[in-house]
Coordinates of C-alpha atoms and ligand atoms in Angstrom, one line a residue:
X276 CA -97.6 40.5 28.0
X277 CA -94.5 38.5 27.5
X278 CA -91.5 40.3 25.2
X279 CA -89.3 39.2 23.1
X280 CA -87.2 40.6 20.1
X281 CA -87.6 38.0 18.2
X282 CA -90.9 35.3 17.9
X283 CA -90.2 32.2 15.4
X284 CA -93.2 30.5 14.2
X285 CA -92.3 27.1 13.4
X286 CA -90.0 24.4 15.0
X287 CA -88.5 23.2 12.1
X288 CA -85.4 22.9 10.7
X289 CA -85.8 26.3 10.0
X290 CA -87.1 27.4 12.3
X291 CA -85.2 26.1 15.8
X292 CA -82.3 26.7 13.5
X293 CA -82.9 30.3 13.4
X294 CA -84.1 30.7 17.0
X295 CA -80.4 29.1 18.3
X296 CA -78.5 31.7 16.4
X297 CA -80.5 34.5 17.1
X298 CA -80.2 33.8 20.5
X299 CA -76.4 33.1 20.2
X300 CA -76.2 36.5 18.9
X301 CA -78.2 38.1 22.1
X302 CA -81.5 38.1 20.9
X303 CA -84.6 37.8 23.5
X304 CA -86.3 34.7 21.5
X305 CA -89.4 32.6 22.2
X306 CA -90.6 29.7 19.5
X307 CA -94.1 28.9 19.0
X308 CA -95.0 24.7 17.8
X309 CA -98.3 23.5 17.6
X310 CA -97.1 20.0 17.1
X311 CA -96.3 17.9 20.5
X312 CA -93.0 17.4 19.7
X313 CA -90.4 20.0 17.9
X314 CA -87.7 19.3 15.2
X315 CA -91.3 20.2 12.3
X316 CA -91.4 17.8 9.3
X317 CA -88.1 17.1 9.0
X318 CA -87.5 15.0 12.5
X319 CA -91.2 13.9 13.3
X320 CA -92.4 12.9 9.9
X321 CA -89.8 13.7 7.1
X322 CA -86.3 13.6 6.6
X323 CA -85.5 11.5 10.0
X324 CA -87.7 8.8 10.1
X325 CA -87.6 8.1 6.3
X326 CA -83.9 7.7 6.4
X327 CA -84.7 5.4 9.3
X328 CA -86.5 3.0 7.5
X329 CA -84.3 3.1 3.8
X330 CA -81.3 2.4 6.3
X331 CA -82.9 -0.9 8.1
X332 CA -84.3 -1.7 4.9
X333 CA -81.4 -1.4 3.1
X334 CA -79.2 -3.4 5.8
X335 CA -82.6 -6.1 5.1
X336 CA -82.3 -6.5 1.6
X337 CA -78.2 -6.4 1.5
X338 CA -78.1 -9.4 4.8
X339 CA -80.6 -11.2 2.4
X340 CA -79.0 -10.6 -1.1
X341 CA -75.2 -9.2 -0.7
X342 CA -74.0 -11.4 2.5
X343 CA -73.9 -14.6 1.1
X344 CA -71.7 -13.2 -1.6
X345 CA -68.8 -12.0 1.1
X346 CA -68.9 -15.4 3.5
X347 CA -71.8 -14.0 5.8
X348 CA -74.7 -16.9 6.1
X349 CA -78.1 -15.1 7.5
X350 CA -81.3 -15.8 6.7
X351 CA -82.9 -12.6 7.9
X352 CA -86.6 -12.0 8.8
X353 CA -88.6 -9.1 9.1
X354 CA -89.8 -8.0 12.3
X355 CA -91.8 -4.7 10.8
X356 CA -92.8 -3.4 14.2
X357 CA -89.2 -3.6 15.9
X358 CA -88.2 -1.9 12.5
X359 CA -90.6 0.7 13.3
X360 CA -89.7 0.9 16.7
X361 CA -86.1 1.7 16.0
X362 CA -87.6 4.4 13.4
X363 CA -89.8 5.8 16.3
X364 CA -86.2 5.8 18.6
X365 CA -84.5 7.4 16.3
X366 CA -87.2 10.0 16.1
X367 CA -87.8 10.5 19.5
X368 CA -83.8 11.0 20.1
X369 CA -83.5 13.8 17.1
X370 CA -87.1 16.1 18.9
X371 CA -85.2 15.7 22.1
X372 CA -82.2 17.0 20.6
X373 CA -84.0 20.2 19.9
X374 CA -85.5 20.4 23.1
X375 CA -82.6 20.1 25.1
X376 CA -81.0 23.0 22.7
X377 CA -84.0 25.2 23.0
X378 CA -83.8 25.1 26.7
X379 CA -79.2 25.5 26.3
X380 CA -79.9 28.3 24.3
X381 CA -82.6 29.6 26.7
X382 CA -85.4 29.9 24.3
X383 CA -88.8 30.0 25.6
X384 CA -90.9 27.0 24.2
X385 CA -94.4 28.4 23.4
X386 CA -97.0 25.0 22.5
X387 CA -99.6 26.1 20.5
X388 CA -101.0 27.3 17.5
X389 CA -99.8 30.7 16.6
X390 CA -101.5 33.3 14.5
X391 CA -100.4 37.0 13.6
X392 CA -102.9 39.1 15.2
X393 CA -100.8 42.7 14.0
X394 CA -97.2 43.3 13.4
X395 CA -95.6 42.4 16.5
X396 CA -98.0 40.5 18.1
X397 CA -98.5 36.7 18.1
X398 CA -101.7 35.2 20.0
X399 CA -101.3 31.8 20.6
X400 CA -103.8 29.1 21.2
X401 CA -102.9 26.2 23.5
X402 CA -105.0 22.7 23.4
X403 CA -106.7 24.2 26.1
X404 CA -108.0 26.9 24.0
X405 CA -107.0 29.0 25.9
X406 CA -105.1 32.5 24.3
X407 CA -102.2 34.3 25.4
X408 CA -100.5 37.1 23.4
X409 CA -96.8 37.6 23.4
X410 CA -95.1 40.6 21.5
X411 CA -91.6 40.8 19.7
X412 CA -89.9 43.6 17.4
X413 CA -89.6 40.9 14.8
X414 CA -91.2 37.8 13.8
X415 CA -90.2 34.8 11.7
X416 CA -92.7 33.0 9.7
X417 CA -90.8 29.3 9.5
X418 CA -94.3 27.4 9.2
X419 CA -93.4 24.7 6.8
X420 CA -95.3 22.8 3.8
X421 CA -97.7 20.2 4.4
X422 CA -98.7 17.6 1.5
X423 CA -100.1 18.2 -1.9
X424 CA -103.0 16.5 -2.3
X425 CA -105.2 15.0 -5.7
X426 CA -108.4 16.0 -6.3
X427 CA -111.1 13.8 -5.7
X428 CA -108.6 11.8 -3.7
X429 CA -109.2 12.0 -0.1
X430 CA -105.7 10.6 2.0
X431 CA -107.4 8.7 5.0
X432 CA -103.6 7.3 6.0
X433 CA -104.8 3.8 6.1
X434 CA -105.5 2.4 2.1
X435 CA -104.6 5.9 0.2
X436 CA -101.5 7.2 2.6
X437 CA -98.8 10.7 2.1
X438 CA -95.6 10.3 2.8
X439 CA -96.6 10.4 6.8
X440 CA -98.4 6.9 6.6
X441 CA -96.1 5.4 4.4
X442 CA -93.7 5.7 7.1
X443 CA -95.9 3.6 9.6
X444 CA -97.8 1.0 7.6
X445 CA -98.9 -2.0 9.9
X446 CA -97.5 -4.4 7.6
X447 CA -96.3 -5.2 4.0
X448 CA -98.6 -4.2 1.2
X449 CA -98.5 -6.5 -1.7
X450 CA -99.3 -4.4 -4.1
X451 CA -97.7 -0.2 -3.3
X452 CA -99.0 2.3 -6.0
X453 CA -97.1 5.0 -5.9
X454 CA -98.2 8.3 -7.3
X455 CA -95.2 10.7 -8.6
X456 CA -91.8 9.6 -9.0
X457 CA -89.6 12.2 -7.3
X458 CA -87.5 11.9 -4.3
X459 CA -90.3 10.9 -1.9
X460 CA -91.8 8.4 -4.1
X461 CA -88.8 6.9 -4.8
X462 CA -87.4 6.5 -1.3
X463 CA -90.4 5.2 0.0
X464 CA -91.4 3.0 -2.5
X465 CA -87.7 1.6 -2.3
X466 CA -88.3 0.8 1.7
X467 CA -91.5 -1.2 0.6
X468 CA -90.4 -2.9 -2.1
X469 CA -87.4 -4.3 -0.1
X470 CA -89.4 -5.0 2.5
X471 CA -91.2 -7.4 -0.4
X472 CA -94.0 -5.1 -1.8
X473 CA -94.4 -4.9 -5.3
X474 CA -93.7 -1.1 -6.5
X475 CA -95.5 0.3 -9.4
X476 CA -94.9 4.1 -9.7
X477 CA -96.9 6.6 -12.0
X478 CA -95.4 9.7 -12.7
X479 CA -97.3 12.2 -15.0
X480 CA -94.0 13.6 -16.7
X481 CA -92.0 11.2 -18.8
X482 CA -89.2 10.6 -16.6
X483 CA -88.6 10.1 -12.9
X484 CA -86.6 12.7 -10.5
X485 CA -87.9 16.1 -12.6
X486 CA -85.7 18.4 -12.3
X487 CA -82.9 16.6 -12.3
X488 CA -80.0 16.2 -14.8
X489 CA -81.0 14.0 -17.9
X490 CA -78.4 11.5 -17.7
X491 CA -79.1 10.9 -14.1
X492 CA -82.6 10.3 -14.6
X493 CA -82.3 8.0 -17.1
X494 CA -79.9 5.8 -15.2
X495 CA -81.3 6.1 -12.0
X496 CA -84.8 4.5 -13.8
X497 CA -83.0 2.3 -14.8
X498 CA -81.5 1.0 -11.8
X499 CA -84.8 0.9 -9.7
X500 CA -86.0 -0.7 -12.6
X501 CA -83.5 -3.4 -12.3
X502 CA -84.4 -3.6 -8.4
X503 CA -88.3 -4.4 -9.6
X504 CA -89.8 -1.1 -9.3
X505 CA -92.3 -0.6 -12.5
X506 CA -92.6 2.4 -13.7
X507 CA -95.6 4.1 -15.8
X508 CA -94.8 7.4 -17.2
X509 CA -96.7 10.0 -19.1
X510 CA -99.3 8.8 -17.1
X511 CA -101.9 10.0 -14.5
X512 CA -104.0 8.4 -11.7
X513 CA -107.5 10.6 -12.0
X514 CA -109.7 8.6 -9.1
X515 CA -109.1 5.6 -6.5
X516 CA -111.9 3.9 -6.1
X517 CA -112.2 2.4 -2.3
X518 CA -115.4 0.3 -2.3
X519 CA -113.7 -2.9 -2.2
X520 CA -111.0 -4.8 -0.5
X521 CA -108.6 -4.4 -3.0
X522 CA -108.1 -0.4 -4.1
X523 CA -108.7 0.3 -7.5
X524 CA -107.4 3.3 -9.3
X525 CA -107.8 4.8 -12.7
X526 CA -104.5 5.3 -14.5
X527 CA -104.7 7.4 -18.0
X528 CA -102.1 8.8 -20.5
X529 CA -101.2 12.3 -19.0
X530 CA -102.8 13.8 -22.0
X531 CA -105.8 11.7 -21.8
X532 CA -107.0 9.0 -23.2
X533 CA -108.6 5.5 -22.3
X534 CA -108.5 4.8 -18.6
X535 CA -106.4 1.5 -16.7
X536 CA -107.5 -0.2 -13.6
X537 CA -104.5 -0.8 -11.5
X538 CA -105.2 -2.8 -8.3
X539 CA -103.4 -2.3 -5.1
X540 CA -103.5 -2.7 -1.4
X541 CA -101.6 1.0 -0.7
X542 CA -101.6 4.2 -2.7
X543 CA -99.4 6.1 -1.9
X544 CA -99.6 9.9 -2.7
X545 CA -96.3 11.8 -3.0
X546 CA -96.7 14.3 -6.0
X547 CA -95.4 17.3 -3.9
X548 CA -95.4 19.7 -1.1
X549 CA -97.5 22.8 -0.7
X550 CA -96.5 25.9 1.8
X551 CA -98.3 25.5 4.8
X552 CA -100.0 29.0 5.7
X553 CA -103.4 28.2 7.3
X554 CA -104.7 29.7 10.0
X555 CA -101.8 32.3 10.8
X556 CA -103.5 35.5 9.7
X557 CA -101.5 36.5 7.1
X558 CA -104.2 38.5 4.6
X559 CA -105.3 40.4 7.7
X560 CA -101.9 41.2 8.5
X561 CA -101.2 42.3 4.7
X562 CA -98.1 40.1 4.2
X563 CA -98.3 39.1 0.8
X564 CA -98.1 35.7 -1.3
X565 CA -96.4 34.8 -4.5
X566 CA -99.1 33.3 -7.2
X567 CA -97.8 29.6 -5.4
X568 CA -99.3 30.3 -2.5
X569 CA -95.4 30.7 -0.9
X570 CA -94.9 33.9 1.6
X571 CA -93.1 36.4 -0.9
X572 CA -89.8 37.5 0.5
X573 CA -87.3 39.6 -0.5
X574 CA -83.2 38.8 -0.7
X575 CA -83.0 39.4 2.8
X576 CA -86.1 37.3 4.0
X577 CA -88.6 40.3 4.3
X578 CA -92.1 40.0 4.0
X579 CA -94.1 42.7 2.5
X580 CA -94.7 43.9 6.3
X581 CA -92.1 45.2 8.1
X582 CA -90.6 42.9 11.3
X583 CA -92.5 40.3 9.8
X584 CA -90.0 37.9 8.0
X585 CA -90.1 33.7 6.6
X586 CA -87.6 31.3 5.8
X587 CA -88.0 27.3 4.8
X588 CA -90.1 25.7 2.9
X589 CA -93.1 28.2 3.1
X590 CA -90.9 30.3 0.8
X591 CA -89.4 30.3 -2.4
X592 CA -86.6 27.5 -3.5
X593 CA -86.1 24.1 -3.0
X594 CA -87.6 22.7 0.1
X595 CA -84.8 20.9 1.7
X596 CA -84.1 21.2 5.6
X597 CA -80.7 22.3 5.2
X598 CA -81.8 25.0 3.0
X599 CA -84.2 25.9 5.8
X600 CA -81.7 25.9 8.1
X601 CA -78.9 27.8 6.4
X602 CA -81.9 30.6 5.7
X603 CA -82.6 30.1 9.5
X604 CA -79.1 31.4 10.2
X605 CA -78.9 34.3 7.8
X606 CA -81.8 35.7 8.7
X607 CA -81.0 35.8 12.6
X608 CA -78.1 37.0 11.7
X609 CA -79.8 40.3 9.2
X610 CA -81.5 40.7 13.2
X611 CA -78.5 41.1 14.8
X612 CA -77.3 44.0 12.4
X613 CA -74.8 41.1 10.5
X614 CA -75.1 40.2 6.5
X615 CA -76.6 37.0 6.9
X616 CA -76.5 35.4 3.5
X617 CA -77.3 31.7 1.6
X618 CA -75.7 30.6 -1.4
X619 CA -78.6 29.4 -3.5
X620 CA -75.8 28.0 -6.4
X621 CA -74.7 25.6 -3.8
X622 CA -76.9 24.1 -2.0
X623 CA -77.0 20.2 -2.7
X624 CA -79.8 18.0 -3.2
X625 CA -80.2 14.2 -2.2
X626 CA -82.0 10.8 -3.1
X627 CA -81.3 8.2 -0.2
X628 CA -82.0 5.3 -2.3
X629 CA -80.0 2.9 -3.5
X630 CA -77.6 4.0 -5.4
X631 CA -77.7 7.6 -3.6
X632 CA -78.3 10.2 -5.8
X633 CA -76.7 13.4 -4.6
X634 CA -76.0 16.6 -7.1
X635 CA -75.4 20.5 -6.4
X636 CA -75.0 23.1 -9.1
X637 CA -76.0 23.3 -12.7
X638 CA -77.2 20.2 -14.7
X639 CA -76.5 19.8 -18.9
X640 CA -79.8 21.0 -19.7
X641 CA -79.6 24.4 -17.5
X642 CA -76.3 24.9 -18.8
X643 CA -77.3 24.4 -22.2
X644 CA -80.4 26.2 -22.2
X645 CA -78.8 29.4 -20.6
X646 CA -75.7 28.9 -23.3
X647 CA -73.2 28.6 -21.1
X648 CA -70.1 26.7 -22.6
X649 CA -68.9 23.2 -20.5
X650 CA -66.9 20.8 -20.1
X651 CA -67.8 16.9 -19.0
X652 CA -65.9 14.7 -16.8
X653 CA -67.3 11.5 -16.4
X654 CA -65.9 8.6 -14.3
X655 CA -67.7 5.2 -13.6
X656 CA -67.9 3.3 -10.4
X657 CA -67.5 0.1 -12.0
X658 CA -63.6 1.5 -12.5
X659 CA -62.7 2.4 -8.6
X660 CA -61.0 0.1 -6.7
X661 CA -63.5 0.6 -3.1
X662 CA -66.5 0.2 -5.2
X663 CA -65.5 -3.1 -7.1
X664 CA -64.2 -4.7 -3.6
X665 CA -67.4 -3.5 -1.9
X666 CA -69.6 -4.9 -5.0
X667 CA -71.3 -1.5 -5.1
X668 CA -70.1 -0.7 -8.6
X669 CA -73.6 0.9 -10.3
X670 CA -73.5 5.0 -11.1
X671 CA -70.9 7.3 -12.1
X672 CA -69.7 10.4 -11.1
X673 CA -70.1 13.7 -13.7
X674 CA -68.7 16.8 -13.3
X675 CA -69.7 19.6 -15.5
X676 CA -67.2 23.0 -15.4
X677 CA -66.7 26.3 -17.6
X678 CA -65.3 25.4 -20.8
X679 CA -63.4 28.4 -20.4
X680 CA -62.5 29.0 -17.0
X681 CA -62.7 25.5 -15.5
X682 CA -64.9 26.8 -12.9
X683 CA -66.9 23.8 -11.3
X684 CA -70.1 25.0 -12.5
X685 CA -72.0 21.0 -11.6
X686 CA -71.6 17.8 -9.8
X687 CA -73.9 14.8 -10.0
X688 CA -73.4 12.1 -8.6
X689 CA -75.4 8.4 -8.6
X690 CA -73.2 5.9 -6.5
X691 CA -73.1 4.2 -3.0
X692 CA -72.8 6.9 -0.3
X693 CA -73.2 9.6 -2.9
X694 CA -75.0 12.2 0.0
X695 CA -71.7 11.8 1.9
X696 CA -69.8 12.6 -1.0
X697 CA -71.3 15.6 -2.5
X698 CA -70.1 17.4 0.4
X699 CA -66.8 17.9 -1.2
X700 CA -68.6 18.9 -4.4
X701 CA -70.3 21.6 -2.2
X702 CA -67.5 22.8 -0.7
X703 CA -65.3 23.2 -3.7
X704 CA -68.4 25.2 -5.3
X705 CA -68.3 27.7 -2.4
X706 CA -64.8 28.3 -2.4
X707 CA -65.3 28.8 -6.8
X708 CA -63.3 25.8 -6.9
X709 CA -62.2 24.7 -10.5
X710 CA -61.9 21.1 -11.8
X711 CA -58.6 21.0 -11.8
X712 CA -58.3 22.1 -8.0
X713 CA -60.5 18.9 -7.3
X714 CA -58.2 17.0 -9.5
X715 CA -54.9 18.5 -8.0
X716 CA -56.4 17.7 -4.2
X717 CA -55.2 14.2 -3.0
X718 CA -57.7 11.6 -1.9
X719 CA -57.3 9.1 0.4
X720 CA -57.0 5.4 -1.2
X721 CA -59.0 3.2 -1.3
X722 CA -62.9 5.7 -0.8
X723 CA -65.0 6.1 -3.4
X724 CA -64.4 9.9 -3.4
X725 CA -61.7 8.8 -5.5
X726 CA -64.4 8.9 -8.3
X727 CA -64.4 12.1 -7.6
X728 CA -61.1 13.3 -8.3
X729 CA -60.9 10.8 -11.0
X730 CA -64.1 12.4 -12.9
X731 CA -62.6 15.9 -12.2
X732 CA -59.6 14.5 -14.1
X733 CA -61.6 13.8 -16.6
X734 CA -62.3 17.4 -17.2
X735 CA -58.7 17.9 -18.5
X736 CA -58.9 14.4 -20.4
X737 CA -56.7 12.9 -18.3
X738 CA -58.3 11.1 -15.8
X739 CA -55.4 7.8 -14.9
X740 CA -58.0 4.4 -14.1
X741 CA -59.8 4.6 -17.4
Ligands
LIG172 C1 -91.0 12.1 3.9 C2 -90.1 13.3 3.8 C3 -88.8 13.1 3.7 C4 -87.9 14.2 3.6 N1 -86.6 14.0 3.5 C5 -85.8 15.1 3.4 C6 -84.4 14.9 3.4 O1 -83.9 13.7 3.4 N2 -83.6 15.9 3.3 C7 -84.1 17.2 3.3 O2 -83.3 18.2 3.2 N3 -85.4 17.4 3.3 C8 -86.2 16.4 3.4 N4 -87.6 16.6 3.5 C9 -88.1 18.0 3.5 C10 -87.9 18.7 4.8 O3 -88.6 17.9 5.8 C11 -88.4 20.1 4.8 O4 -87.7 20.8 3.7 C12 -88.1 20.8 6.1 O5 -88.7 20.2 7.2 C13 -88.6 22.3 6.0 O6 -88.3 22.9 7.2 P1 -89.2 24.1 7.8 O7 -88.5 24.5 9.0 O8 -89.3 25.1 6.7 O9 -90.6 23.6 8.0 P2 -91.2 22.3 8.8 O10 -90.2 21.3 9.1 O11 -92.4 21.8 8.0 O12 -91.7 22.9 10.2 C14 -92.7 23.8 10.3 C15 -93.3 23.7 11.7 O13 -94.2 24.8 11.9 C16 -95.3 24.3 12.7 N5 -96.4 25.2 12.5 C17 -97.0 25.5 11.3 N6 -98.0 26.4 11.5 C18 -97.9 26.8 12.8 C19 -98.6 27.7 13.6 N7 -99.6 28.5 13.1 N8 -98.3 27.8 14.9 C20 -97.3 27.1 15.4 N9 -96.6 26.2 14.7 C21 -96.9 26.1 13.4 C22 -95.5 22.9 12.2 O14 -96.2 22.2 13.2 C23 -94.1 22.4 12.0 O15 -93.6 21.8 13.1 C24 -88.5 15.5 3.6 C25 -89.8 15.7 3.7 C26 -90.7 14.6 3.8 C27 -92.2 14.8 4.0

């Protein structure tokens, strides 16, 4: 029987993450995948190819609407399956990646489906069917989420699609239904509807993005609105029915009420992820869930077994890859005898539409509701100098920091390239930055980071171009 000190379940971004590092800190490691290729979600059917497609169809719609406007005469036409070729490139480039580290890192590679026969042991099935068991001192549980799904509304990723057939549909649909307006909805409905679908979205709270700071809900609403997207909020889809060529769905007031038929060619489901547990054993192993269904953990990643640990999205918090990752790391590093830790205050969280939402830290409403007194600096896009000459002038930049200490306590963002700027946001948060050490830090001219510094500024009431 093969040995190892460590066994992650899960090629993710969690869980390749965490396999690297452990072995970078000496530890005998195999991962086990059940999927063909590695990289989990995130690279095969998540975060990779999605920002595939809003990239080429966000260069589409700007060589159609925005050249003309700086000298540049195209007349561009849609070639959906080179688009989704390049997406499938770009995929298959970011699973070799991990491949090629796995074997750097000399990790054994384990295909197949694992299952937790008994702390410390992992039997794996191959396609074969055939079983082998391996044995560690510790395993990871980085297993992932898989979609939430509506009842009575069966995805057959054709007509009625999740987030993994929205990413490969054979051609345009004239009519995309989407069904929950948070960040997958509204990334994917944005590739679609630049690609020339019409976008209706239905979102049973009263606002899109949940979650999210008020006043960047409201404006990013707005703005898709602006780009065509229809939005019905409040509202719920209860059945889709399939019978004819056209689907039809039933759309009602959230809290009931006289039914709508909306007709469309796609529905798309996207109202969620669920932790992805089946089939690994867990009540017979006694590791116990939280009343979500999520592995329960303590601080440092420990499951209610001991040597049996989870990280990612099959846990508690936000489920982000980079959180998955960052976990990844600290709990190889807890292995190794180190104090592997994450930051859960700064972690940031992205919309790759366009404008790019990007925020980390605290938004009004969580400040206010925990009573905590703050400060707002506010700068607009339409008043820096990159943005005007670039015509990408929608959004603003808010930063939200201890009225008594200065202490950057928020930072939203809804501009161009707003998920390369919050990086700075982040950074300053780790380091306990305060607005005025954003505002004192010089910023190269002209970038639209500028904003930044400006809105920062703007904490003091003094920020210079407004
Ligand atoms: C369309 C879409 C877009 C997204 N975009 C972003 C984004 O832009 N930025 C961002 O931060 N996040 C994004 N996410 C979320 C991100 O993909 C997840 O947060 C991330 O993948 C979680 O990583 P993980 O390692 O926990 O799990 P996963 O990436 O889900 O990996 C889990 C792996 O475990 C394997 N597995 C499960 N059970 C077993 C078993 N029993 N045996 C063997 N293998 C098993 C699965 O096959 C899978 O490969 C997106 C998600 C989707 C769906």
């Amino acid at each position: 029987m093969a040995s190892y000190d460590l066994i992650v379940i899960g090629s993710g971004p969690g869980g390749y993450v965490c396999a690297i590092r452990a072995a970078q800190l000496g530890l005998k490691t195999a991962v086990v995948e059940k999927r063909a290729t590695f990289g989990g979600t995130c690279l095969n059917i998540g975060c990779i190819p999605s920002k595939a497609l809003l990239h080429a169809s966000e260069l589409y719609e700007e060589a159609g609407h925005t050249f003309s406007k700086m000298g540049i005469g195209v007349a561009p036409k849609l070639d959906l399956k080179g688009m989704m070729a390049f997406k499938d490139r770009g995929v298959d480039g970011n699973v070799k990646g991990v491949d090629f580290l796995l074997k750097k890192n000399k990790i054994d590679a384990v295909r197949g489906t694992a299952r937790i026969a008994a702390p410390g042991q992992v039997e794996v099935t191959g396609e074969d069917g055939k079983v082998q068991t391996l044995e560690a001192r510790s395993i990871v549980i980085a297993t992932g989420s898989d979609v939430a799904r509506l009842k009575g509304i069966e995805i057959d990723e054709q007509r009625i699609v999740s987030s993994t057939g929205a990413l490969s549909l054979p051609q345009v649909p004239k009519h995309l239904l989407v069904v929950g307006a948070g960040v997958i909805g509204l990334e994917l409905g944005s590739v679609w509807r630049r690609l020339g679908a019409q976008v209706t979205v239905v979102e049973f709270l009263d606002g899109v993005l949940p979650g999210m700071d008020g006043e960047v809900r409201r404006q990013a609403q707005r703005l898709f609105e602006k780009q065509g997207m229809t939005f019905k909020l409040s509202s719920k889809v209860t059945a889709v029915d399939t019978s004819g060529k056209r689907l039809k769905a039933s759309v009602e007031p959230a809290k009931g009420g006289t039914p709508e038929t909306i007709e469309a060619d796609v529905v798309l489901v996207s109202i969620g992820r669920v932790p992805y547990t089946d089939g690994l054993g867990l009540k017979e192993a006694g590791v116990a869930l939280d009343e979500r269904g999520r592995v329960a953990v303590d601080s440092h990643y420990a499951t209610s077994v001991p040597g049996i640990w989870a990280i990612g999205d099959v846990i508690a918090g936000p489920m982000l890859a980079h959180k998955a990752e960052d976990e990844g790391v600290a709990v190889a590093e807890i292995l190794a005898g180190q104090a592997g830790h994450v930051n859960y205050d700064a972690i940031p969280n992205v919309v790759y539409t366009y404008p790019e939402i990007a925020v980390v830290g605290k938004s009004e409403e969580e400040l206010k509701s925990a009573g905590i007194a703050y400060n707002v600096g506010k700068f607009p896009m339409t008043a820096n100098g990159r943005a005007k000459v670039n015509m990408t002038t929608e959004g603003f930049v808010k930063i939200l920091a201890d009225a008594t200490t200065d202490r950057v306590l928020g930072v939203h963002l809804v501009c161009a390239d707003a998920g390369n700027m919050i990086a700075e946001a982040v950074l300053a948060m780790e380091f306990g930055a305060s607005a005025e050490d954003i505002a004192r830090t010089c910023h190269a001219h002209p970038t639209l980071p500028e904003a930044v510094k400006e809105a920062a500024m703007a904490v003091a009431k003094r920020a210079i171009h407004m």
